PDB file of C-alpha atoms in Angstrom:
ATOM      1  CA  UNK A 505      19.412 -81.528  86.903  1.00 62.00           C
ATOM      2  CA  UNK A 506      21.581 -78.485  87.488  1.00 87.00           C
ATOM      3  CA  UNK A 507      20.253 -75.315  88.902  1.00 86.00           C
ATOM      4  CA  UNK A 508      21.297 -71.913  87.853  1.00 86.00           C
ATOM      5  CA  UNK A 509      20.359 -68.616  90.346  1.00 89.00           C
ATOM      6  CA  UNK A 510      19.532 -65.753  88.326  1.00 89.00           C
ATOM      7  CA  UNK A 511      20.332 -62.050  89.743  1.00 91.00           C
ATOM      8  CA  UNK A 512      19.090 -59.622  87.277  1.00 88.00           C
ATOM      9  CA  UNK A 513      20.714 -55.826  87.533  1.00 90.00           C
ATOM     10  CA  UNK A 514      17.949 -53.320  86.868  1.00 86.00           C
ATOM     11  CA  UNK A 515      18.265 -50.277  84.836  1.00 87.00           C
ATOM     12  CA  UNK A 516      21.762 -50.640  83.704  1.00 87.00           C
ATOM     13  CA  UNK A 517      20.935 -49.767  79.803  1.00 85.00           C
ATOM     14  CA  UNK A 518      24.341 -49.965  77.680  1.00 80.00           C
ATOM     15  CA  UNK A 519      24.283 -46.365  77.511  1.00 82.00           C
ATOM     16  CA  UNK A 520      25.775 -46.071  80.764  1.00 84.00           C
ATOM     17  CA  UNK A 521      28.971 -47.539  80.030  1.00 79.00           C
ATOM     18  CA  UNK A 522      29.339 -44.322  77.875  1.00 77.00           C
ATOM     19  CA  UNK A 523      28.624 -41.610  79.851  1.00 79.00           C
ATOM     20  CA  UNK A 524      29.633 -43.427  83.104  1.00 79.00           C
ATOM     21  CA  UNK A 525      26.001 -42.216  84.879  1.00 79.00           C
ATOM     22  CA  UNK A 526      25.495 -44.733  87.772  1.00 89.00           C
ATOM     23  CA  UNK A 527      28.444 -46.736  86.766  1.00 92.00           C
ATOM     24  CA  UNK A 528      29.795 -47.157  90.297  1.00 94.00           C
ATOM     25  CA  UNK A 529      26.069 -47.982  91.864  1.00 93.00           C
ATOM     26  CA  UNK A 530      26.197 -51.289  89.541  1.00 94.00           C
ATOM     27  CA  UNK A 531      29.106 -52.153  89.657  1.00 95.00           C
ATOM     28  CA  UNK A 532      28.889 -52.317  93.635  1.00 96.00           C
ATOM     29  CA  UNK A 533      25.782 -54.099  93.298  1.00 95.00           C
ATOM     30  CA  UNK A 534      27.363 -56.400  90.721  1.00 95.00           C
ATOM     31  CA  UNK A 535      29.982 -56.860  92.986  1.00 95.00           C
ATOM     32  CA  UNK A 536      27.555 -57.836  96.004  1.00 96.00           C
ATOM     33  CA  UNK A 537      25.545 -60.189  93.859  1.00 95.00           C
ATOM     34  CA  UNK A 538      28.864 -61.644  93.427  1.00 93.00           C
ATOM     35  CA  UNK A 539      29.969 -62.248  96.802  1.00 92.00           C
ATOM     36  CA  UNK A 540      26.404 -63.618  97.703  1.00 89.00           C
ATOM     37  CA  UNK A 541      25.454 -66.236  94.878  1.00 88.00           C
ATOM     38  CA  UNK A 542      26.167 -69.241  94.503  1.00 84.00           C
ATOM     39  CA  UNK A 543      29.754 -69.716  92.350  1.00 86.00           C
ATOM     40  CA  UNK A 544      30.653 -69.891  89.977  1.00 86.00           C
ATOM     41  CA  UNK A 545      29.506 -67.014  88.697  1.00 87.00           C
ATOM     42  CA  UNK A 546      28.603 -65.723  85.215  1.00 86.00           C
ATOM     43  CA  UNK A 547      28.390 -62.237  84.400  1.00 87.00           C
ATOM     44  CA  UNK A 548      27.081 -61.268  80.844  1.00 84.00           C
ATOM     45  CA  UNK A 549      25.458 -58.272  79.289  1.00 82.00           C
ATOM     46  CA  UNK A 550      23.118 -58.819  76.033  1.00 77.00           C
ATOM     47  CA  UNK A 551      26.422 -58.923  73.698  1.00 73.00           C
ATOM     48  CA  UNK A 552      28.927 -59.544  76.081  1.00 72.00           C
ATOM     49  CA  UNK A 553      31.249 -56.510  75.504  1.00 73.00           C
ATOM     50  CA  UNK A 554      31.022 -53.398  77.351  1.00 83.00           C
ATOM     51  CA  UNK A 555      28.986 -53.830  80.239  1.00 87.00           C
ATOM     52  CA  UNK A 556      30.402 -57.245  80.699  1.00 88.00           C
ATOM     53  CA  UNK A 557      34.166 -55.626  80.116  1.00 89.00           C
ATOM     54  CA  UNK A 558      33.747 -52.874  82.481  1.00 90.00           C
ATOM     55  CA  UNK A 559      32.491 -54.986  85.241  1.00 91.00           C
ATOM     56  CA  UNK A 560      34.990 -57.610  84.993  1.00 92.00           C
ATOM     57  CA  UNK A 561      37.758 -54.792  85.110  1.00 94.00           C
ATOM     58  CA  UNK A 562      36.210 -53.486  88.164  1.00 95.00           C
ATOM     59  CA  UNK A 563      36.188 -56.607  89.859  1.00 95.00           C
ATOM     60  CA  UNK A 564      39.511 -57.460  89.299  1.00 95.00           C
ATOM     61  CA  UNK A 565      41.083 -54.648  90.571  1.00 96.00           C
ATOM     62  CA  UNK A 566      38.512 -54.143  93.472  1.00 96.00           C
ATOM     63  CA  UNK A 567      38.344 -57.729  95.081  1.00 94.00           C
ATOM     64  CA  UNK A 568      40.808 -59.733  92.906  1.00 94.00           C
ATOM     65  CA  UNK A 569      43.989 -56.791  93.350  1.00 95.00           C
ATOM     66  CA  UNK A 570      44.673 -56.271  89.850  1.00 96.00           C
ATOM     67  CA  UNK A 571      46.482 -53.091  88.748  1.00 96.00           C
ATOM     68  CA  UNK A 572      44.443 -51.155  86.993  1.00 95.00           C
ATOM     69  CA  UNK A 573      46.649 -51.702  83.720  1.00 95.00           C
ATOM     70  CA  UNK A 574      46.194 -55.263  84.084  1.00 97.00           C
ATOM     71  CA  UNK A 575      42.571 -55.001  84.581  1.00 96.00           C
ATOM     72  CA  UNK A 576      41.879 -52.521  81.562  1.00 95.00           C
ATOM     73  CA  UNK A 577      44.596 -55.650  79.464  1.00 94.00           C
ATOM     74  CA  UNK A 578      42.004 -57.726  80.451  1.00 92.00           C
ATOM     75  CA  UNK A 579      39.198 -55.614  79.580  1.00 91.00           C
ATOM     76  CA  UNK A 580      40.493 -54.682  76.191  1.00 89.00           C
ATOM     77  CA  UNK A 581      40.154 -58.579  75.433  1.00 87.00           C
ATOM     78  CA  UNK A 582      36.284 -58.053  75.057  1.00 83.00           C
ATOM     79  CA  UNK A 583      37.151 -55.492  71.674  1.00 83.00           C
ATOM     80  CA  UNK A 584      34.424 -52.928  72.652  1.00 83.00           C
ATOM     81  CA  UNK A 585      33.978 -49.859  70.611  1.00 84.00           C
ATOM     82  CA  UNK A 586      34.080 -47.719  73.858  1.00 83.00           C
ATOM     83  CA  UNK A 587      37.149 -49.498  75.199  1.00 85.00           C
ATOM     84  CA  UNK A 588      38.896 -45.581  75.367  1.00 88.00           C
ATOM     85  CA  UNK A 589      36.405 -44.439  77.491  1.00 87.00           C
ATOM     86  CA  UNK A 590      36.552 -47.451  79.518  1.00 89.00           C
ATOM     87  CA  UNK A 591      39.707 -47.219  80.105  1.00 92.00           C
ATOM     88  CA  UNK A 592      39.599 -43.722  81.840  1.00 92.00           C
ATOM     89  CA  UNK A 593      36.571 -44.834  84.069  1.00 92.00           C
ATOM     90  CA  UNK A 594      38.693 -47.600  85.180  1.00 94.00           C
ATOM     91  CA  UNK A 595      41.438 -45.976  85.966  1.00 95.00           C
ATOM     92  CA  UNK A 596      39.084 -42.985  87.742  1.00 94.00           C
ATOM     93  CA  UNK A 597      38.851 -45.983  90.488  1.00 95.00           C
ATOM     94  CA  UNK A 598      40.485 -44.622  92.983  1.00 94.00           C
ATOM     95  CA  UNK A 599      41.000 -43.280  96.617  1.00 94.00           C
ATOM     96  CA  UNK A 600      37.412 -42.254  97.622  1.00 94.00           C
ATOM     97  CA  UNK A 601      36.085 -43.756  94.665  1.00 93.00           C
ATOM     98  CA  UNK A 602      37.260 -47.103  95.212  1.00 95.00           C
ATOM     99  CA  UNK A 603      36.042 -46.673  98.878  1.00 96.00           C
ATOM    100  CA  UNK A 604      32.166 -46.066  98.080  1.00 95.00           C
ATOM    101  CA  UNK A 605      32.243 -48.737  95.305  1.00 96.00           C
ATOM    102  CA  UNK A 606      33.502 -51.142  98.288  1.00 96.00           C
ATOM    103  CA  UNK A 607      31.063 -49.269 100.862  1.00 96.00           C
ATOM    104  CA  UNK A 608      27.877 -49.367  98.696  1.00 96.00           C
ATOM    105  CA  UNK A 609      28.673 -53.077  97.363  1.00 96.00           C
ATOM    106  CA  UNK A 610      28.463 -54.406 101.315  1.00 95.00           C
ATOM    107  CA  UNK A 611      25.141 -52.259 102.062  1.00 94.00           C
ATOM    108  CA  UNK A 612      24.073 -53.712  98.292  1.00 94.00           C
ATOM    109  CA  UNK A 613      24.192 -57.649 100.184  1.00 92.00           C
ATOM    110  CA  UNK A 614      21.036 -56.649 102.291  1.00 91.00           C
ATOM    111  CA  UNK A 615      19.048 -56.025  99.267  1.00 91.00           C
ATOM    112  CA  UNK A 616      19.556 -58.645  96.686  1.00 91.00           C
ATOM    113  CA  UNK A 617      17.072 -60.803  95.774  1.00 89.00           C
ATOM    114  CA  UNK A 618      17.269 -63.265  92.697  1.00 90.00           C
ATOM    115  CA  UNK A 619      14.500 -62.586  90.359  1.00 89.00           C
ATOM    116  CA  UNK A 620      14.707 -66.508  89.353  1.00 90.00           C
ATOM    117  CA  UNK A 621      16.441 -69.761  88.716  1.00 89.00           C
ATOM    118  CA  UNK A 622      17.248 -71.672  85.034  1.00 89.00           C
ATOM    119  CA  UNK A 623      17.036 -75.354  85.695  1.00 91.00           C
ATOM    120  CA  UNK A 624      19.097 -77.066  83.424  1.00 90.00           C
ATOM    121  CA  UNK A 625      18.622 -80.961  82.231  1.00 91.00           C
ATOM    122  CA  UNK A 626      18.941 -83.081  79.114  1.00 92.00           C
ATOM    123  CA  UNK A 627      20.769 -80.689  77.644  1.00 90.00           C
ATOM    124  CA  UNK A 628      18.366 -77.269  77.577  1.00 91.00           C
ATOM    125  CA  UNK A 629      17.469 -75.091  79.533  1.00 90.00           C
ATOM    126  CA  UNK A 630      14.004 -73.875  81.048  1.00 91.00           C
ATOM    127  CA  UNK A 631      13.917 -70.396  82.970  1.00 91.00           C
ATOM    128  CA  UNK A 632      11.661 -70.243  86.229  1.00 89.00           C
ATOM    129  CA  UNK A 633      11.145 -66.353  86.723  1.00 84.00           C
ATOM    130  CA  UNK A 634       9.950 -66.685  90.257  1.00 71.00           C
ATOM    131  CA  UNK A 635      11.646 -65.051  93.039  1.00 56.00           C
ATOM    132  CA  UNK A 636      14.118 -67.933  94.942  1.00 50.00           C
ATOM    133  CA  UNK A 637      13.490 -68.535  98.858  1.00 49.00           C
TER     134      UNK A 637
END
């Protein structure tokens, strides 16, 4: 049996990717639930494309040291619509920015909680949606 830890990020509607509102709160809590579950980790929005994109590109160049041109490369893989807009939020990651994404993602790490587990065997899947010690 293989056991899966589920984080869920609340209130992060796809909507946000295009106007950028809260943007930088998820993706620091993103980025703690990242640093505090088990790995690998999976990251994936409902169709895998722009909240998925942006979050990967803001990883990358926040913990991984990507440029932000190689990040947005990377980003552009995922063919969203929005990818434009993307772009300049990524690249709006900077200096004091970059610093409260970084600041928030740390205080983030005292308040995750996983929301549940998927236990995987015999090749499906069954979702527990319990909260994990």
């Amino acid at each position: 049996t293989d056991s899966v830890t589920y984080f869920r990020v609340q209130d992060f509607p796809a909507t946000q990717v295009v106007t950028h509102r809260h943007l930088d709160d998820h993706i620091a809590e993103v980025l703690a639930i990242i640093q505090e579950a088990p790995k690998p980790a999976l990251i994936s929005c409902r169709a895998g494309v722009d909240r998925t994109g942006i979050i990967a590109a803001a990883y990358r160049m926040l913990v991984g040291g990507k440029s932000q041109e190689e990040a947005i490369k990377e980003m552009d893989g995922f063919h969203s619509p929005w990818n434009p807009l993307n772009n300049r939020y990524v690249r709006s990651i900077t200096g004091s920015r970059k610093a409260a994404i970084l600041h928030n993602a740390t205080k983030w790490r005292t308040l995750l909680r996983p929301v549940g587990r998927f236990d995987c065997r015999d090749g499906g899947c069954r979702f527990l949606g319990h909260r994990v010690p």
